[in-house]
Structures are given as C-alpha cells and as structure tokens.
Coordinates of C-alpha atoms in Angstrom, one line a residue:
Chain A
M1241 CA 0.0 0.0 0.0
M1242 CA 2.6 2.5 1.1
A1243 CA 4.7 1.7 -2.0
I1244 CA 1.8 2.4 -4.3
A1245 CA 1.0 5.7 -2.6
S1246 CA 4.5 6.9 -2.7
E1247 CA 4.8 6.0 -6.4
Q1248 CA 1.9 8.1 -7.4
Q1249 CA 3.1 11.5 -8.4
T1250 CA 1.7 14.4 -6.3
V1251 CA 0.3 17.3 -8.2
D1252 CA 1.9 20.6 -7.1
L1253 CA -1.0 22.9 -6.4
R1254 CA 1.0 25.5 -4.5
E1255 CA 1.0 29.1 -5.6
P1256 CA 3.9 29.5 -8.0
G1257 CA 6.4 31.8 -6.4
G1258 CA 7.5 35.1 -7.8
W1259 CA 6.0 38.4 -9.0
R1260 CA 2.2 37.8 -8.9
R1261 CA 1.9 37.8 -5.2
T1262 CA 4.1 40.9 -4.8
K1263 CA 2.2 42.8 -7.6
N1264 CA -1.1 41.9 -5.9
R1265 CA 0.2 43.4 -2.6
I1266 CA 1.5 46.5 -4.2
A1267 CA -1.8 47.1 -6.0
T1268 CA -3.9 46.5 -2.9
G1269 CA -1.7 48.8 -0.9
G1270 CA -1.9 51.4 -3.6
M1271 CA -5.7 51.3 -3.7
F1272 CA -5.9 51.6 0.1
L1273 CA -3.5 54.6 0.0
A1274 CA -5.5 56.3 -2.7
F1275 CA -8.7 55.8 -0.6
L1276 CA -7.0 57.3 2.5
I1277 CA -5.8 60.3 0.5
A1278 CA -9.3 60.8 -0.9
V1279 CA -10.9 60.6 2.5
I1280 CA -8.4 62.9 4.4
P1281 CA -9.6 66.2 2.9
L1282 CA -13.2 65.1 3.3
G1283 CA -12.7 64.3 6.9
F1284 CA -10.8 67.5 7.6
V1285 CA -13.5 69.6 6.0
L1286 CA -16.1 68.0 8.1
F1287 CA -14.0 68.2 11.2
T1288 CA -13.1 71.8 10.8
V1289 CA -16.6 73.0 9.9
I1290 CA -18.1 71.1 12.9
S1291 CA -15.4 72.2 15.4
K1292 CA -15.6 75.9 14.3
G1293 CA -19.3 76.0 13.6
A1294 CA -20.9 73.9 16.2
S1295 CA -20.6 76.5 19.0
A1296 CA -22.5 79.0 16.9
I1297 CA -25.5 76.7 16.4
T1298 CA -28.5 77.6 18.6
W1299 CA -32.2 77.7 17.9
Q1300 CA -31.9 81.4 17.9
F1301 CA -29.1 81.2 15.3
L1302 CA -31.1 79.0 13.0
T1303 CA -34.4 80.8 13.1
G1304 CA -33.7 84.3 14.5
G1305 CA -33.1 87.4 12.5
P1306 CA -32.2 89.8 11.2
I1307 CA -28.6 89.0 10.4
P1308 CA -26.7 91.6 12.5
P1309 CA -23.9 93.9 11.3
N1310 CA -20.5 92.2 10.9
V1311 CA -19.0 93.8 14.0
L1312 CA -21.5 92.3 16.5
P1313 CA -20.7 88.9 18.1
V1314 CA -22.4 85.7 17.0
T1315 CA -24.9 85.8 19.9
F1316 CA -26.8 88.7 18.3
G1317 CA -29.5 88.1 15.8
G1318 CA -29.4 84.9 13.7
M1319 CA -29.2 83.3 10.3
G1320 CA -32.9 82.7 10.0
P1321 CA -33.4 84.9 6.9
A1322 CA -30.6 83.1 5.1
V1323 CA -31.9 79.6 6.1
Y1324 CA -35.3 80.6 4.9
G1325 CA -33.9 82.1 1.7
T1326 CA -31.8 79.0 0.9
L1327 CA -34.7 76.7 1.4
V1328 CA -37.2 78.7 -0.6
I1329 CA -34.9 79.8 -3.5
T1330 CA -33.5 76.3 -3.9
G1331 CA -36.9 74.7 -3.6
F1332 CA -38.3 76.9 -6.3
A1333 CA -35.3 76.2 -8.5
A1334 CA -35.9 72.5 -8.0
L1335 CA -39.6 73.0 -8.9
I1336 CA -38.5 74.5 -12.2
A1337 CA -35.5 72.3 -13.0
I1338 CA -36.6 68.8 -11.9
P1339 CA -39.8 68.4 -14.0
L1340 CA -38.2 70.0 -17.0
G1341 CA -35.0 67.9 -16.6
V1342 CA -36.8 64.6 -16.0
L1343 CA -39.1 65.2 -19.0
G1344 CA -36.0 66.2 -21.1
G1345 CA -34.2 62.9 -20.1
I1346 CA -37.3 60.9 -20.9
Y1347 CA -37.6 62.6 -24.3
I1348 CA -33.9 61.9 -25.2
N1349 CA -34.0 58.2 -24.2
E1350 CA -37.6 57.1 -24.9
Y1351 CA -38.9 59.3 -27.6
G1352 CA -36.1 61.1 -29.4
G1353 CA -34.4 58.0 -30.8
N1354 CA -31.9 59.1 -33.3
Q1355 CA -33.6 62.3 -34.2
V1356 CA -31.6 65.5 -34.5
L1357 CA -33.4 67.3 -31.7
A1358 CA -32.7 64.6 -29.2
R1359 CA -29.0 64.6 -30.1
V1360 CA -28.9 68.4 -29.9
I1361 CA -30.4 68.4 -26.5
N1362 CA -28.1 65.7 -25.3
F1363 CA -25.1 67.6 -26.6
F1364 CA -26.1 70.9 -25.1
A1365 CA -26.9 69.3 -21.7
D1366 CA -23.4 67.9 -21.8
V1367 CA -21.9 71.3 -22.6
M1368 CA -24.0 73.1 -20.0
T1369 CA -22.8 70.8 -17.2
G1370 CA -19.4 72.3 -17.8
V1371 CA -20.4 75.9 -17.9
P1372 CA -19.1 77.8 -14.8
S1373 CA -21.9 78.7 -12.4
I1374 CA -21.0 82.4 -12.4
I1375 CA -22.0 82.5 -16.1
M1376 CA -25.5 81.3 -15.2
G1377 CA -25.7 84.2 -12.7
L1378 CA -24.5 86.7 -15.2
F1379 CA -27.0 85.3 -17.8
I1380 CA -30.0 85.7 -15.5
F1381 CA -28.6 89.2 -14.5
T1382 CA -28.7 90.4 -18.0
I1383 CA -32.0 88.9 -19.2
W1384 CA -34.0 89.2 -15.9
V1385 CA -32.5 91.3 -13.1
L1386 CA -31.7 94.3 -15.4
H1387 CA -35.4 94.4 -16.3
F1388 CA -37.2 93.3 -13.2
G1389 CA -34.7 93.9 -10.4
Y1390 CA -33.3 91.6 -7.8
S1391 CA -35.5 88.9 -6.3
G1392 CA -35.3 85.4 -4.9
M1393 CA -37.0 84.1 -8.0
A1394 CA -34.1 85.5 -10.2
G1395 CA -31.8 83.4 -7.9
S1396 CA -34.0 80.4 -8.5
F1397 CA -33.8 80.9 -12.3
A1398 CA -30.0 80.9 -12.1
L1399 CA -29.9 77.8 -9.9
A1400 CA -32.4 76.1 -12.2
C1401 CA -30.1 76.7 -15.2
L1402 CA -27.4 75.1 -13.2
M1403 CA -29.5 72.1 -12.2
L1404 CA -31.2 71.4 -15.5
P1405 CA -28.3 69.8 -17.3
I1406 CA -27.5 67.6 -14.2
V1407 CA -31.0 66.4 -14.0
I1408 CA -31.3 65.7 -17.7
R1409 CA -28.1 63.8 -17.8
S1410 CA -28.7 61.7 -14.7
T1411 CA -32.3 60.9 -15.8
Y1412 CA -31.0 59.9 -19.2
E1413 CA -28.3 57.7 -17.8
M1414 CA -30.8 56.0 -15.4
L1415 CA -33.4 55.3 -18.2
R1416 CA -30.7 53.8 -20.3
L1417 CA -30.1 51.2 -17.6
V1418 CA -33.7 50.0 -17.7
P1419 CA -33.5 46.7 -19.7
D1420 CA -35.4 46.6 -23.0
S1421 CA -37.0 43.3 -21.9
L1422 CA -39.2 45.2 -19.5
R1423 CA -40.3 47.6 -22.2
E1424 CA -41.1 44.7 -24.5
A1425 CA -43.0 42.8 -21.8
S1426 CA -45.2 45.9 -21.4
Y1427 CA -45.7 46.5 -25.1
A1428 CA -46.6 42.8 -25.6
L1429 CA -49.5 43.3 -23.3
G1430 CA -50.9 46.1 -25.5
A1431 CA -49.5 49.1 -23.6
T1432 CA -49.0 52.4 -25.4
K1433 CA -45.7 54.1 -25.3
A1434 CA -46.8 56.6 -22.7
R1435 CA -48.0 53.8 -20.5
V1436 CA -44.8 51.8 -20.9
T1437 CA -42.9 54.9 -19.9
V1438 CA -45.0 55.9 -16.9
T1439 CA -45.8 52.5 -15.4
V1440 CA -42.7 50.4 -16.2
V1441 CA -39.7 52.5 -17.2
L1442 CA -40.0 55.4 -14.7
P1443 CA -40.7 53.1 -11.7
A1444 CA -37.7 50.9 -12.6
A1445 CA -35.4 54.0 -12.8
V1446 CA -37.0 56.1 -10.1
S1447 CA -34.3 55.6 -7.4
G1448 CA -31.6 56.7 -9.7
I1449 CA -33.6 59.7 -10.9
V1450 CA -34.4 60.8 -7.4
S1451 CA -30.7 60.6 -6.3
G1452 CA -29.7 62.5 -9.4
A1453 CA -32.3 65.2 -8.7
L1454 CA -31.2 65.4 -5.0
L1455 CA -27.6 65.7 -6.0
A1456 CA -28.5 68.6 -8.2
I1457 CA -30.4 70.2 -5.3
A1458 CA -27.5 69.8 -3.0
R1459 CA -25.2 71.2 -5.5
A1460 CA -27.5 74.2 -6.1
A1461 CA -28.0 74.9 -2.4
G1462 CA -24.3 75.4 -2.0
E1463 CA -23.8 77.6 -5.0
T1464 CA -22.7 81.2 -4.3
A1465 CA -21.8 82.7 -7.7
P1466 CA -25.2 82.4 -9.4
L1467 CA -26.8 84.2 -6.4
L1468 CA -24.4 87.1 -6.2
F1469 CA -25.9 88.9 -9.2
T1470 CA -29.4 87.8 -8.7
I1471 CA -30.6 88.1 -5.1
L1472 CA -28.2 90.9 -3.9
T1473 CA -27.9 89.4 -0.3
V1474 CA -29.6 91.4 2.3
E1475 CA -29.8 91.1 6.1
A1476 CA -33.6 91.1 6.8
I1477 CA -35.9 88.3 6.0
N1478 CA -37.8 88.7 2.7
T1479 CA -40.8 86.3 2.6
N1480 CA -41.7 87.4 -0.9
L1481 CA -39.8 85.1 -3.3
F1482 CA -41.0 87.0 -6.4
S1483 CA -39.8 90.6 -5.6
G1484 CA -37.2 92.4 -3.7
P1485 CA -33.6 91.4 -2.7
N1486 CA -33.3 88.2 -0.8
T1487 CA -30.6 86.3 1.0
A1488 CA -29.2 82.8 1.2
L1489 CA -26.7 80.8 3.4
A1490 CA -24.1 80.5 0.7
T1491 CA -23.9 84.2 0.0
Q1492 CA -23.9 84.9 3.7
I1493 CA -21.0 82.6 4.2
F1494 CA -19.2 84.6 1.5
A1495 CA -20.2 88.0 3.0
N1496 CA -19.3 87.1 6.6
A1497 CA -16.1 85.0 6.1
T1498 CA -14.4 87.8 4.2
Q1499 CA -14.7 90.1 7.3
P1500 CA -12.0 90.8 9.9
Y1501 CA -14.5 90.5 12.8
T1502 CA -14.6 87.3 14.9
G1503 CA -18.4 87.6 15.2
A1504 CA -18.8 87.6 11.4
Q1505 CA -16.4 84.7 11.0
A1506 CA -18.2 82.6 13.6
R1507 CA -21.4 83.3 11.8
A1508 CA -19.9 82.1 8.6
W1509 CA -18.7 78.8 10.2
G1510 CA -22.2 78.3 11.7
A1511 CA -23.8 79.0 8.3
A1512 CA -21.4 76.5 6.7
L1513 CA -22.4 73.8 9.2
T1514 CA -26.1 74.6 8.7
L1515 CA -25.7 74.2 4.9
I1516 CA -23.9 70.9 5.3
A1517 CA -26.6 69.7 7.7
I1518 CA -29.3 70.6 5.2
A1519 CA -27.6 68.7 2.4
F1520 CA -27.2 65.7 4.8
I1521 CA -30.9 65.7 5.8
L1522 CA -31.8 65.8 2.1
M1523 CA -29.7 62.8 1.4
I1524 CA -31.3 60.8 4.2
V1525 CA -34.8 61.7 3.0
A1526 CA -33.7 60.7 -0.5
R1527 CA -32.5 57.3 0.7
L1528 CA -35.8 56.7 2.6
V1529 CA -37.9 57.7 -0.4
T1530 CA -36.0 55.6 -2.9
A1531 CA -36.0 52.6 -0.6
R1532 CA -39.8 52.8 -0.6
F1533 CA -39.8 52.9 -4.4
A1534 CA -37.3 50.1 -4.8
R1535 CA -39.0 47.6 -2.5
Y1536 CA -40.0 45.3 -5.4
S1537 CA -36.7 45.4 -7.2
Q1538 CA -35.6 42.4 -5.2
Chain B
M306 CA -66.8 48.1 -30.4
E307 CA -63.7 46.7 -28.8
Q308 CA -66.0 44.8 -26.4
Q309 CA -68.1 43.4 -29.2
D310 CA -65.0 42.2 -31.1
Q311 CA -63.8 40.6 -28.0
E312 CA -67.0 38.7 -27.6
Q313 CA -66.9 37.6 -31.2
V314 CA -63.5 36.2 -30.7
T315 CA -64.5 34.5 -27.5
A316 CA -67.5 33.0 -29.2
K317 CA -65.3 31.6 -31.9
L318 CA -63.2 30.0 -29.2
Q319 CA -66.1 28.2 -27.7
V320 CA -66.7 26.2 -30.7
P321 CA -66.6 22.6 -29.3
Q322 CA -63.2 21.1 -30.1
T323 CA -62.8 17.5 -31.1
T324 CA -59.5 16.0 -30.4
V325 CA -57.8 15.3 -33.7
T326 CA -54.6 13.5 -34.5
P327 CA -51.9 15.6 -36.2
A328 CA -52.4 13.8 -39.5
E329 CA -56.1 14.9 -39.6
T330 CA -55.4 18.5 -38.5
F331 CA -53.5 19.2 -41.7
A332 CA -56.9 19.4 -43.4
A333 CA -58.1 22.1 -41.0
S334 CA -60.6 24.3 -42.6
E335 CA -60.1 27.9 -43.9
A336 CA -62.3 29.2 -41.1
D337 CA -59.8 28.0 -38.5
K338 CA -57.0 30.0 -40.0
V339 CA -55.7 32.4 -37.4
F340 CA -52.7 33.7 -39.3
D341 CA -52.1 33.6 -43.0
A342 CA -48.7 34.9 -44.0
K343 CA -48.0 35.5 -47.7
N344 CA -44.6 36.1 -49.2
L345 CA -43.3 37.6 -46.0
S346 CA -39.8 39.2 -46.2
I347 CA -38.4 41.0 -43.2
Y348 CA -35.5 43.4 -43.3
Y349 CA -33.3 45.0 -40.7
G350 CA -32.0 48.0 -42.5
S351 CA -30.6 46.6 -45.8
F352 CA -30.1 43.1 -44.3
R353 CA -32.9 40.7 -45.4
A354 CA -33.3 38.5 -42.4
V355 CA -36.1 36.4 -43.7
T356 CA -37.2 35.8 -47.3
D357 CA -40.5 34.9 -48.8
V358 CA -42.2 33.0 -46.0
S359 CA -45.8 31.8 -46.6
L360 CA -47.6 29.8 -44.0
S361 CA -50.9 29.5 -42.2
I362 CA -51.4 29.0 -38.5
Y363 CA -54.6 27.3 -37.2
Q364 CA -56.9 27.8 -34.3
N365 CA -56.4 25.8 -31.1
E366 CA -53.2 24.3 -32.3
I367 CA -49.7 24.5 -31.2
T368 CA -47.4 25.5 -34.0
A369 CA -43.6 25.1 -33.5
F370 CA -40.9 27.0 -35.4
I371 CA -37.6 25.1 -35.4
G372 CA -34.3 25.7 -37.2
P373 CA -30.7 26.6 -36.6
S374 CA -29.7 29.9 -35.0
G375 CA -30.0 32.9 -37.2
C376 CA -32.6 31.4 -39.5
G377 CA -35.2 34.0 -38.6
K378 CA -37.8 32.0 -36.6
T379 CA -37.9 34.6 -33.8
T380 CA -38.1 37.4 -36.4
V381 CA -41.1 35.8 -38.1
L382 CA -42.7 35.2 -34.6
R383 CA -42.3 38.9 -33.7
T384 CA -44.0 40.0 -36.9
L385 CA -47.1 38.2 -35.9
N386 CA -47.9 40.7 -33.1
R387 CA -45.9 43.6 -34.6
M388 CA -43.2 43.5 -31.9
N389 CA -40.7 44.2 -34.7
D390 CA -42.2 47.7 -34.9
L391 CA -40.1 48.5 -31.8
I392 CA -36.9 48.0 -33.8
P393 CA -36.5 51.2 -35.8
S394 CA -34.7 49.7 -38.7
A395 CA -37.1 46.7 -39.2
R396 CA -39.3 46.6 -42.3
V397 CA -41.8 44.1 -43.5
E398 CA -42.7 43.2 -47.1
G399 CA -45.5 40.9 -48.1
D400 CA -48.5 40.5 -45.8
V401 CA -49.8 38.7 -42.7
H402 CA -53.5 38.3 -42.3
Y403 CA -54.9 37.7 -38.8
R404 CA -58.5 36.5 -38.8
G405 CA -59.1 38.2 -42.1
A406 CA -57.5 41.5 -41.3
S407 CA -54.2 42.6 -42.7
L408 CA -51.8 43.1 -39.8
Y409 CA -49.6 45.6 -41.6
H410 CA -52.4 47.8 -43.1
K411 CA -51.7 51.4 -42.2
S412 CA -55.0 51.7 -40.3
V413 CA -54.1 48.9 -37.9
S414 CA -53.0 49.9 -34.4
P415 CA -50.1 47.7 -33.1
I416 CA -51.6 48.3 -29.6
A417 CA -54.9 46.6 -30.6
V418 CA -53.0 43.8 -32.3
R419 CA -50.9 43.1 -29.2
R420 CA -53.9 43.0 -26.9
R421 CA -55.2 40.0 -28.9
I422 CA -51.8 38.5 -29.6
G423 CA -49.7 38.1 -26.5
M424 CA -46.1 37.1 -26.2
V425 CA -43.9 35.2 -23.7
F426 CA -40.2 35.9 -24.1
Q427 CA -37.1 33.8 -23.9
K428 CA -35.8 35.2 -20.6
P429 CA -38.5 35.4 -17.9
N430 CA -39.0 39.2 -17.6
P431 CA -41.4 39.9 -14.7
F432 CA -41.8 43.6 -13.8
P433 CA -40.1 44.8 -10.7
K434 CA -43.6 44.9 -9.0
S435 CA -45.5 42.6 -6.8
I436 CA -46.8 39.3 -8.2
Y437 CA -50.3 40.6 -8.0
E438 CA -49.4 43.8 -9.9
N439 CA -47.5 41.8 -12.5
V440 CA -50.7 39.9 -13.4
A441 CA -53.0 42.8 -13.0
Y442 CA -50.9 45.0 -15.3
G443 CA -52.6 43.9 -18.5
P444 CA -56.2 44.1 -17.2
R445 CA -55.5 47.6 -15.8
I446 CA -54.3 48.7 -19.3
K447 CA -57.6 47.5 -20.7
G448 CA -59.3 49.8 -18.2
I449 CA -60.4 47.4 -15.5
R450 CA -60.3 49.2 -12.2
K451 CA -62.6 47.3 -9.9
K452 CA -60.6 45.5 -7.2
S453 CA -62.9 42.5 -7.1
Q454 CA -62.7 42.0 -10.8
L455 CA -58.9 42.3 -10.8
D456 CA -58.7 39.9 -7.9
E457 CA -60.7 37.4 -9.9
I458 CA -58.6 37.8 -13.0
V459 CA -55.3 37.5 -11.1
E460 CA -56.5 34.3 -9.4
S461 CA -57.8 32.6 -12.6
S462 CA -54.8 33.6 -14.6
L463 CA -52.4 32.3 -12.0
Q464 CA -54.4 29.1 -11.8
K465 CA -54.3 28.7 -15.6
A466 CA -50.5 29.1 -15.4
A467 CA -50.4 26.5 -12.6
L468 CA -48.7 29.0 -10.3
W469 CA -51.6 29.9 -7.9
D470 CA -50.9 27.3 -5.2
E471 CA -47.2 28.3 -5.0
V472 CA -47.8 32.1 -4.8
K473 CA -51.3 32.6 -3.3
D474 CA -49.8 33.5 0.1
R475 CA -47.3 36.0 -1.2
L476 CA -49.1 37.9 -3.9
N477 CA -47.7 41.1 -2.5
K478 CA -44.1 40.0 -2.7
S479 CA -41.9 41.0 -5.6
G480 CA -42.2 39.1 -8.8
L481 CA -38.4 39.1 -9.0
G482 CA -38.1 36.8 -6.0
L483 CA -39.5 33.8 -7.9
S484 CA -37.3 31.0 -9.4
G485 CA -36.7 30.9 -13.1
G486 CA -39.5 28.5 -13.8
Q487 CA -42.0 30.3 -11.6
A488 CA -41.1 33.6 -13.1
Q489 CA -41.7 32.2 -16.6
R490 CA -45.1 30.9 -15.4
L491 CA -45.8 34.3 -13.9
C492 CA -45.1 35.8 -17.4
I493 CA -47.5 33.4 -18.9
A494 CA -50.1 34.2 -16.3
R495 CA -49.5 37.9 -17.1
T496 CA -50.1 37.2 -20.8
L497 CA -53.2 35.2 -20.2
A498 CA -54.7 37.9 -17.9
V499 CA -55.4 40.1 -20.9
E500 CA -57.4 37.3 -22.4
P501 CA -55.5 37.1 -25.7
D502 CA -56.6 35.0 -28.7
V503 CA -53.1 33.9 -29.6
V504 CA -50.0 33.4 -27.4
L505 CA -46.6 33.6 -29.0
M506 CA -43.8 32.0 -27.2
D507 CA -40.2 32.8 -28.0
E508 CA -38.1 29.9 -26.7
P509 CA -39.9 30.0 -23.4
C510 CA -38.0 27.1 -21.8
S511 CA -34.5 27.8 -22.9
A512 CA -33.5 29.3 -19.5
L513 CA -35.3 26.6 -17.5
D514 CA -34.4 23.2 -16.2
P515 CA -36.1 20.0 -17.4
I516 CA -38.6 19.9 -14.6
A517 CA -39.7 23.5 -15.1
T518 CA -39.8 22.9 -18.8
G519 CA -42.1 19.9 -18.3
R520 CA -44.4 22.0 -16.3
I521 CA -44.6 24.7 -19.0
E522 CA -45.2 22.1 -21.6
D523 CA -48.1 20.5 -19.6
L524 CA -49.4 24.0 -19.2
M525 CA -49.4 24.6 -22.9
H526 CA -51.4 21.4 -23.5
E527 CA -53.9 22.5 -20.9
I528 CA -54.5 26.0 -22.3
K529 CA -54.4 24.9 -25.9
S530 CA -58.2 24.4 -26.0
Q531 CA -58.7 28.1 -25.4
Y532 CA -55.8 29.6 -27.2
T533 CA -53.8 29.3 -30.3
I534 CA -50.1 29.0 -29.5
V535 CA -47.0 29.6 -31.7
I536 CA -43.7 28.5 -30.1
V537 CA -40.2 29.0 -31.2
T538 CA -37.9 26.3 -29.9
H539 CA -34.3 25.1 -30.3
N540 CA -35.3 21.8 -28.7
M541 CA -36.6 19.3 -31.2
Q542 CA -37.9 16.9 -28.6
Q543 CA -39.9 19.8 -27.3
A544 CA -41.4 20.4 -30.7
T545 CA -42.4 16.8 -31.0
R546 CA -43.8 16.7 -27.5
V547 CA -46.0 19.8 -27.7
S548 CA -46.7 20.8 -31.3
D549 CA -49.4 19.9 -33.8
R550 CA -47.5 21.5 -36.7
T551 CA -43.9 22.3 -37.3
A552 CA -42.3 24.8 -39.5
F553 CA -38.6 24.2 -40.3
F554 CA -36.6 27.3 -41.1
S555 CA -33.1 27.3 -42.4
V556 CA -30.3 29.7 -43.5
L557 CA -29.8 30.2 -47.2
R558 CA -26.3 31.4 -48.1
N559 CA -25.7 33.5 -51.1
E560 CA -22.4 32.2 -52.4
K561 CA -22.1 34.8 -55.2
P562 CA -18.9 36.7 -54.5
G563 CA -19.6 40.4 -53.5
A564 CA -23.3 39.8 -52.9
S565 CA -24.6 42.3 -50.4
D566 CA -26.9 40.0 -48.5
T567 CA -24.8 36.9 -47.8
R568 CA -27.4 35.0 -45.9
T569 CA -31.1 35.0 -45.3
G570 CA -33.7 32.9 -43.4
V571 CA -36.1 30.8 -45.4
L572 CA -39.0 28.5 -44.6
V573 CA -37.9 25.1 -45.8
E574 CA -40.8 22.9 -44.9
Y575 CA -44.1 23.2 -43.1
G576 CA -46.4 20.3 -42.1
T577 CA -47.8 18.3 -39.3
T578 CA -45.2 17.6 -36.7
Q579 CA -45.5 13.9 -37.4
Q580 CA -44.8 14.4 -41.1
I581 CA -41.9 16.8 -40.5
F582 CA -40.2 14.4 -38.1
E583 CA -41.1 11.0 -39.6
D584 CA -41.3 11.7 -43.3
P585 CA -39.6 15.0 -44.1
H586 CA -39.8 15.8 -47.8
D587 CA -36.8 18.1 -48.0
S588 CA -33.3 16.7 -47.5
R589 CA -32.4 19.8 -45.3
T590 CA -35.3 19.1 -43.0
Q591 CA -34.2 15.4 -42.8
A592 CA -30.6 16.4 -42.0
Y593 CA -31.8 18.7 -39.2
V594 CA -34.3 16.6 -37.5
T595 CA -32.1 13.6 -37.5
G596 CA -29.4 15.7 -35.9
R597 CA -26.9 15.6 -38.8
I598 CA -26.7 19.4 -38.9
G599 CA -27.6 22.2 -36.6

C-alpha cells in the first residue's frame, strides 16, 4: 500500500512563487492609500466645519433674525433669513428644473431615438454641465435682473439653469439602464408608449432619478456665484420670493467669512455647518424615499 | 366596439373542439386559419433577415418554429404581433392576415394587435412589481379598475398558469423573487390575464431546467383548447412533444462573391409535426431533424 501511494506523483497545487503575489500586494496597498488620501480632505473639511461652527448653532441662530452687522458677536440676531432664503430659493429652482429635466431625459431616451433634436439636447446638456456657475448668474442678471430687479426668483432661475443639465443627464443615464426586456413585456400586453414609460420604465429607474435630482439640489443649495448677481444678499428676511432682494446661506458665508471681525467669522462657520446639515438631511430623505420605491426590485 | 369584437373572438373560441390527430389536422378548414402569411420578407436596414415566408397557423393548435440559429424564426414570430415595430430599422414586405385583417395595413394599431396576440419571451421578464401587480398590469391597461374584478382575473390567470398554489400566500411579494420556472409561469399568467386570442412563445423554456420545462409544456397542453399557440424552440424533442404542426426554417447562403446579402432565413418545410419528423420531404429538414446538422 505504502509503496503504491508513494509511487503516485503528487500534483503541485501551491502558488507559484514570484511576481504575482508581490504585484497583488502593491496594487492592494496602492488602492488603500488612494482611498486614504481621498478621505483625508473630506474628513478634515467635516472636522473643521463642525469644530468651528458647532458652537454657533443655537435655535436662535437657525431661526432668529435679522442678520446683525458684521462687528457684532455671534450671539446677536441669527441666520434665520438666510436659512429661509436658501430653502425657498433652492426649492423653487428644484420645482422648475426637476420636472423639465426629467421630461427632457425621458424625451432623449424614450422618444427622441436618433432624431436630430434629441441629439442636440443631449449635446447641449453635456456642454451646459461644464459651464461655470457664475456664467449662469450673469446670464440671469442680463436677461432678468436688469429688467425686473433683484429677487429670490431670479436666484431660483440661475440655480435652475445650473441644475437642469445635471437632472437631464442623470435621468437619461438611469433610463438607459432599464432593460429593454421590461419595455417589451409591457408592449406585448398592449400598452401604449406613454403607459410603458410611466408604469414600467420610470418606476424601474426612479431611485436613480431621485438621487440625481437630489444631487442637483444639494449642488445648487451650496452655490454662491449664481446668487451674487441675482438676489443681492440682504440682512432682513424677505418672505416674498418674487420681488425684492433676498438672502441665502451660501452668499452669507461669502459675505461674513471675508470680514475681519470674529463675530462675522463665527457666523460664517455656523452658516457653513447649517448648509452641510441641510444637504445631509436631504440625502437621508432621498434614501428613505428611494428605498420605498425600490421595495420590489428584489 | 372593442368589447363586441372581444365577444366575437370568445364566441369563436367556444366552438366545441374534437381531439384530432396531427395527420387529420392538416386538413383544417379555412375558417380555423388564425394567421395567413403571404410572401413575407423581413428586413433589418438593408439586411434581409427572412425571405419569402408563406404559412398558415390554425386555431387551437400549437405550431412550432424550429431551425438553426439565425434562421429568422424569432423574427417571423415577432412580426405576428408587430413587436418588430419596436426596432426602428425593421421593415416588413408581403403581408400577414390575422383572422381576415391585414396586420400591416396602415389603419391597424399595433396596440390593438398586441392586446389580442400576447407574447412570452425567452428570458423570464417579470416587472419589478408585486406578483399581483404583474398579473393585474394587462387588465389595468384595458381599463379594468374594480378591485374585485382584478382579484378574480389574477387568481384565474395564475391558476391557468399552474402557479396559484405556489404564490397565493405571497401575492404582494416581488415578482423578481421567484425562481426561473416560476417567473416564466408568472409571465405566462400575465399574458393570459389580458385574455388574448393567440399566445406567441419565443423559446420560453431555454432558460429553464427539465422539470420547469415539463411544467410549462403541460401548461401549454392545458390551455391549448382556449388559445392558439405559436412557439419558437431550439429543442426538437420539445417540438415533437408539444406541437401539432412544425415549420422548419433554415439559413440560405448567397455564395455569389460580393453579394450584399450573404445569408437569409427561409421556410424550408411546413407540415404536421408527425410528417416533419417522420417523413420529411426536404433533405435539409431530414438532416436537421435527424441531428446531422444544426
């Protein structure tokens, strides 16, 4: 028995020595390092904003007003007008840009086919994503503000111009991912194109479309440049979105952070933290909403 | 009007059926013709995928399309409910009559066609919705809103598809959570829920194991008395097991040097399944069904 066993040649299944293992280690290490480097600035931004801004945050700071003169310490007044302005201006911008953008994305992917118009929209949406946001501000300044004056709505228009290409592109990309087999299944049951789009394609892509839209909102809420020429940035609350100068967190950060007074600087940090918190809350809401939509997708 | 037509079709379906052997069915009458294709050629852009197909498909029979890959059987199947309209470059020459009406006449709505002629696809493709919503989708399109009526349709369709007992306790769970065979039966139930006249099946079992395949074949036999079924299959045993008639398609190669269309699908032979498999008239059919090619 022993003799037979020893005569049989054993197959060598060990890892062949040499480069492969080392290359694997180097690549894994490299990826981990890249991850660390990417996370460091993010961590520092969060850490700095929280450590410098947290002390400013009080109920009075978030809701009170008006925004006091720069020389006064942070305990006076509050950022209420700016919080209100950011929510309302961004909200109205979303109301303009999201329906238009989603419909545009649907047109390009579901209806446009290879038509010239669809390709033109697609191309310009691409180009517009790269246009600096200050250009959007100047554009609205020349076509709207010069004729009708500063207003929150003008700011919304500028932000909507900024959001539109993002929403179009993200909707288009999400609709492209919906498998044609689902569309065919619906057509085979005698559905019209509109019904296929509304009852099958959109629900299948909704979580991606919602995240794209929220990403656009978060980006717009943090934009300063398009608002500088459109809302003027004032200290008192302006509940009328449609007329008169308005204010927003982003422009208040800009106005306060450039001051030499400690009170103004503390206000800027507090406003920055508030802005981050708003974006964070939006993201959580988005997750909850999309989880509800996606409950049947396995 | 729609309702009336529907009743007419249903009335036709209730003509008492006598069981007939395949040899006898070949003499089926003109009145039982569901489809009548004449000189059908189908193009994708400038590529002629199928050339000059003429065949008739009869009521309450199962007709199988067999043939090697690329011979155009799926293409022909998809022209029968105008699914090829969804491919922008597809173009049809010749004509298909469905119960006396020309399917490709410009006044014909593909939507109306597909409500009568349903389709089951190669890969099970349930919607990412609940099992109930999957089956209720078609009836809702037809405008049925009443919950009690929908409940009834969902139950009877799932029962026809032999899936009811397996899913009746989880109708609100996702249709994507089913196994391959169950998902395909769900797709069949979804198709039956719109009460079609014809069910087209494009290799419905190619992604399934033999047990699930057997269940779907049993199901086809059970629903045959109420529907006309056309099935594309790569599996010749399946064709012999389920079908009354078989159409054998093949690829015709154009050997002429520099010819723009180098190959095209043609209908080689069409007859009762028994005749095609036991006494093929064409040598190509014989070579294929005996396993010498393909």
